[in-house]
Short mmCIF file of C-alpha atoms in Angstrom, two decimals:
data_model
loop_
_atom_site.label_atom_id
_atom_site.label_comp_id
_atom_site.label_asym_id
_atom_site.label_seq_id
_atom_site.Cartn_x
_atom_site.Cartn_y
_atom_site.Cartn_z
CA UNK V 569 0.00 0.00 0.00
CA UNK V 570 2.82 2.37 0.92
CA UNK V 571 4.67 1.48 -2.30
CA UNK V 572 1.61 2.34 -4.40
CA UNK V 573 1.26 5.65 -2.58
CA UNK V 574 4.90 6.53 -3.26
CA UNK V 575 4.52 5.66 -6.95
CA UNK V 576 1.43 7.86 -7.16
CA UNK V 577 3.26 10.71 -5.42
CA UNK V 578 6.19 10.47 -7.85
CA UNK V 579 3.78 10.49 -10.81
CA UNK V 580 2.01 13.61 -9.53
CA UNK V 581 5.33 15.39 -9.02
CA UNK V 582 6.50 14.47 -12.52
CA UNK V 583 3.28 15.74 -14.06
CA UNK V 584 3.68 19.03 -12.20
CA UNK V 585 7.24 19.42 -13.49
CA UNK V 586 6.16 18.71 -17.09
CA UNK V 587 3.24 21.12 -16.74
CA UNK V 588 5.53 23.90 -15.49
CA UNK V 589 7.96 23.31 -18.34
CA UNK V 590 5.20 23.48 -20.93
CA UNK V 591 3.83 26.65 -19.38
CA UNK V 592 7.08 28.55 -19.67
CA UNK V 593 10.55 27.35 -20.58
CA UNK V 594 12.15 30.79 -20.32
CA UNK V 595 14.45 31.14 -17.32
CA UNK V 596 15.82 34.66 -17.78
CA UNK V 597 13.60 37.75 -17.78
CA UNK V 598 15.46 40.95 -18.67
CA UNK V 599 12.50 43.31 -18.77
CA UNK V 600 10.54 42.50 -15.60
CA UNK V 601 11.18 46.03 -14.33
CA UNK V 602 9.04 47.41 -17.20
CA UNK V 603 5.96 45.86 -15.62
CA UNK V 604 2.86 44.35 -17.19
CA UNK V 605 1.52 46.28 -20.19
CA UNK V 606 -0.41 43.37 -21.73
CA UNK V 607 -2.88 42.44 -19.06
CA UNK V 608 -5.19 39.68 -20.29
CA UNK V 609 -6.85 36.69 -18.69
CA UNK V 610 -5.68 33.17 -19.55
CA UNK V 611 -2.33 34.10 -21.08
CA UNK V 612 1.22 33.66 -19.85
CA UNK V 613 1.56 37.29 -18.76
CA UNK V 614 5.21 37.17 -17.78
CA UNK V 615 6.34 35.50 -21.02
CA UNK V 616 4.20 37.59 -23.40
CA UNK V 617 5.24 40.90 -21.84
CA UNK V 618 8.89 39.84 -21.99
CA UNK V 619 8.39 38.95 -25.66
CA UNK V 620 7.01 42.40 -26.44
CA UNK V 621 9.80 44.32 -24.71
CA UNK V 622 12.53 42.14 -26.22
CA UNK V 623 11.09 42.71 -29.71
CA UNK V 624 11.10 46.48 -29.15
CA UNK V 625 14.70 46.35 -27.95
CA UNK V 626 15.70 44.35 -31.04
CA UNK V 627 14.22 46.79 -33.56
CA UNK V 628 15.44 49.84 -31.66
CA UNK V 629 18.97 48.42 -31.56
CA UNK V 630 18.95 47.44 -35.23
CA UNK V 631 17.29 50.47 -36.80
CA UNK V 632 18.46 53.28 -34.48
CA UNK V 633 21.67 51.93 -33.01
CA UNK V 634 23.56 55.21 -32.67
CA UNK V 635 20.65 57.18 -31.25
CA UNK V 636 17.84 54.90 -29.95
CA UNK V 637 14.44 56.07 -31.12
CA UNK V 638 11.57 53.58 -30.80
CA UNK V 639 9.14 55.60 -32.94
CA UNK V 640 11.59 55.70 -35.85
CA UNK V 641 12.42 52.03 -35.34
CA UNK V 642 8.73 51.12 -35.59
CA UNK V 643 8.39 53.18 -38.77
CA UNK V 644 11.24 51.39 -40.51
CA UNK V 645 10.42 47.94 -39.18
CA UNK V 646 6.73 48.04 -40.18
CA UNK V 647 7.47 49.39 -43.66
CA UNK V 648 10.11 46.73 -44.30
CA UNK V 649 8.06 43.92 -42.73
CA UNK V 650 4.98 44.65 -44.84
CA UNK V 651 7.03 44.83 -48.03
CA UNK V 652 8.93 41.64 -47.16
CA UNK V 653 12.36 43.29 -47.07
CA UNK V 654 13.60 42.06 -43.71
CA UNK V 655 16.40 39.63 -42.90
CA UNK V 656 15.22 38.58 -39.46
CA UNK V 657 18.54 36.85 -38.81
CA UNK V 658 20.16 40.30 -38.74
CA UNK V 659 17.73 41.72 -36.18
CA UNK V 660 16.91 38.96 -33.70
CA UNK V 661 18.92 38.83 -30.48
CA UNK V 662 19.93 35.64 -28.60
CA UNK V 663 17.51 36.56 -25.80
CA UNK V 664 14.61 36.93 -28.22
CA UNK V 665 15.42 33.52 -29.70
CA UNK V 666 15.12 32.01 -26.21
CA UNK V 667 11.76 33.72 -25.81
CA UNK V 668 10.66 32.35 -29.18
CA UNK V 669 11.56 28.81 -28.11
CA UNK V 670 9.33 29.28 -25.06
CA UNK V 671 6.54 30.74 -27.20
CA UNK V 672 6.57 27.63 -29.37
CA UNK V 673 5.05 25.77 -26.42
CA UNK V 674 2.04 28.08 -26.49
CA UNK V 675 -0.10 25.84 -28.71
CA UNK V 676 -3.07 28.22 -28.83
CA UNK V 677 -0.84 30.96 -30.25
CA UNK V 678 0.02 29.33 -33.57
CA UNK V 679 -1.79 28.10 -36.68
CA UNK V 680 0.42 26.09 -39.01
CA UNK V 681 -2.35 25.90 -41.64
CA UNK V 682 -2.70 29.65 -42.16
CA UNK V 683 -1.11 30.54 -45.53
CA UNK V 684 -0.56 34.18 -44.52
CA UNK V 685 1.00 33.81 -41.07
CA UNK V 686 1.71 31.29 -38.34
CA UNK V 687 -0.19 33.43 -35.82
CA UNK V 688 -3.60 32.08 -34.82
CA UNK V 689 -6.01 35.01 -35.22
CA UNK V 690 -8.53 33.28 -32.97
CA UNK V 691 -6.18 32.66 -30.04
CA UNK V 692 -6.60 34.17 -26.57
CA UNK V 693 -3.83 36.73 -27.11
CA UNK V 694 -5.27 38.07 -30.38
CA UNK V 695 -8.73 38.23 -28.76
CA UNK V 696 -7.15 40.29 -26.00
CA UNK V 697 -5.36 42.58 -28.49
CA UNK V 698 -8.51 43.07 -30.57
CA UNK V 699 -10.53 43.90 -27.48
CA UNK V 700 -8.06 46.28 -25.82
CA UNK V 701 -6.36 48.12 -28.68
CA UNK V 702 -6.54 51.85 -27.98
CA UNK V 703 -6.04 53.07 -31.55
CA UNK V 704 -9.72 53.12 -32.50
CA UNK V 705 -9.64 53.03 -36.30
CA UNK V 706 -7.08 50.21 -36.32
CA UNK V 707 -9.09 48.36 -33.68
CA UNK V 708 -12.20 48.60 -35.88
CA UNK V 709 -10.27 47.38 -38.94
CA UNK V 710 -8.64 44.52 -37.05
CA UNK V 711 -11.91 43.25 -35.61
CA UNK V 712 -13.67 43.52 -38.99
CA UNK V 713 -10.93 41.54 -40.75
CA UNK V 714 -10.85 38.85 -38.06
CA UNK V 715 -14.64 38.47 -37.92
CA UNK V 716 -14.80 37.92 -41.69
CA UNK V 717 -11.76 35.59 -41.71
CA UNK V 718 -10.01 38.07 -44.00
CA UNK V 719 -7.20 39.05 -41.65
CA UNK V 720 -3.66 38.99 -43.01
CA UNK V 721 -0.49 41.03 -42.40
CA UNK V 722 -0.77 42.45 -45.91
CA UNK V 723 -4.37 43.69 -45.58
CA UNK V 724 -3.82 45.15 -42.13
CA UNK V 725 -0.42 46.49 -43.13
CA UNK V 726 -1.61 49.43 -45.22
CA UNK V 727 -3.59 51.19 -42.45
CA UNK V 728 -0.92 50.14 -39.94
CA UNK V 729 1.86 51.96 -41.81
CA UNK V 730 -0.02 55.24 -41.40
CA UNK V 731 -0.31 54.76 -37.63
CA UNK V 732 3.12 53.35 -36.75
CA UNK V 733 3.81 55.97 -34.06
CA UNK V 734 0.79 54.79 -32.04
CA UNK V 735 2.65 51.56 -31.22
CA UNK V 736 4.88 53.38 -28.74
CA UNK V 737 1.81 54.30 -26.68
CA UNK V 738 -0.67 51.53 -27.50
CA UNK V 739 1.01 48.34 -26.29
CA UNK V 740 -1.80 46.13 -27.56
CA UNK V 741 -1.11 47.44 -31.06
CA UNK V 742 2.59 46.90 -30.37
CA UNK V 743 1.83 43.31 -29.36
CA UNK V 744 0.07 42.66 -32.68
CA UNK V 745 3.16 43.94 -34.52
CA UNK V 746 5.51 41.89 -32.34
CA UNK V 747 3.66 38.60 -32.68
CA UNK V 748 2.45 38.75 -36.29
CA UNK V 749 5.26 40.63 -38.02
CA UNK V 750 8.17 39.35 -35.91
CA UNK V 751 7.74 36.18 -33.83
CA UNK V 752 5.54 34.46 -36.45
CA UNK V 753 8.36 35.04 -38.96
CA UNK V 754 11.04 33.44 -36.79
CA UNK V 755 9.80 29.96 -37.70
CA UNK V 756 11.48 30.40 -41.09
CA UNK V 757 14.82 31.92 -40.15
CA UNK V 758 18.17 30.23 -40.67
CA UNK V 759 19.50 29.85 -37.13
CA UNK V 760 22.91 28.70 -38.35
CA UNK V 761 23.51 32.20 -39.74
CA UNK V 762 22.79 33.72 -36.35
CA UNK V 763 25.15 31.30 -34.62
CA UNK V 764 27.89 32.00 -37.15
CA UNK V 765 27.52 35.75 -36.69
CA UNK V 766 27.54 35.43 -32.90
CA UNK V 767 30.62 33.21 -33.12
CA UNK V 768 32.39 35.75 -35.33
CA UNK V 769 31.61 38.58 -32.94
CA UNK V 770 32.80 36.56 -29.94
CA UNK V 771 36.04 35.59 -31.71
CA UNK V 772 36.76 39.22 -32.66
CA UNK V 773 36.13 40.32 -29.08
CA UNK V 774 38.46 37.65 -27.75
CA UNK V 775 41.20 38.61 -30.22
CA UNK V 776 40.84 42.27 -29.28
CA UNK V 777 41.33 41.31 -25.66
CA UNK V 778 44.52 39.41 -26.47
CA UNK V 779 45.89 42.34 -28.46
CA UNK V 780 45.82 44.44 -25.32
#
């Protein structure tokens, strides 16, 4: 009887461990001090907020490296993303890649059968974005496209390009941009290129240290 109880206890503990791992595999949170700007029920708040802030840091670093300017970064990123002129391997940081690996476990978030994007437009996060977006005309457009199953990055992209600056204030709009125009695109990147570039940078840094 005691043996059966111990076996049951071990099984329960293992299930709890697996459940925790599936819920969030990210161990490092760099942007916790920025707080919760996406506040929705039934989503992994900590992970999704981290994902948003890491995305913003990536585009700000890439597009406005010398003088960080998030508004200008959004302008350039959205324009290039909509026109398909982005090499995501050049923008994505190692921390964002770790976040993306954790996001892959969020089954509700993705739709592999959507020809336009991997993002599931009927997931809890998109419902939250569509319900809480503060930029009214874009909110109306987004909800109309989703309700008629017409939503795509291309169709929403045209009105979005005219309102890019709103993303710095409206974090639900920013979340749409982050998840549909950035994280959904990371499924198709060549990770070996990122590793090679990181390796090159690390080697150069090491050599510079030896030269001193």
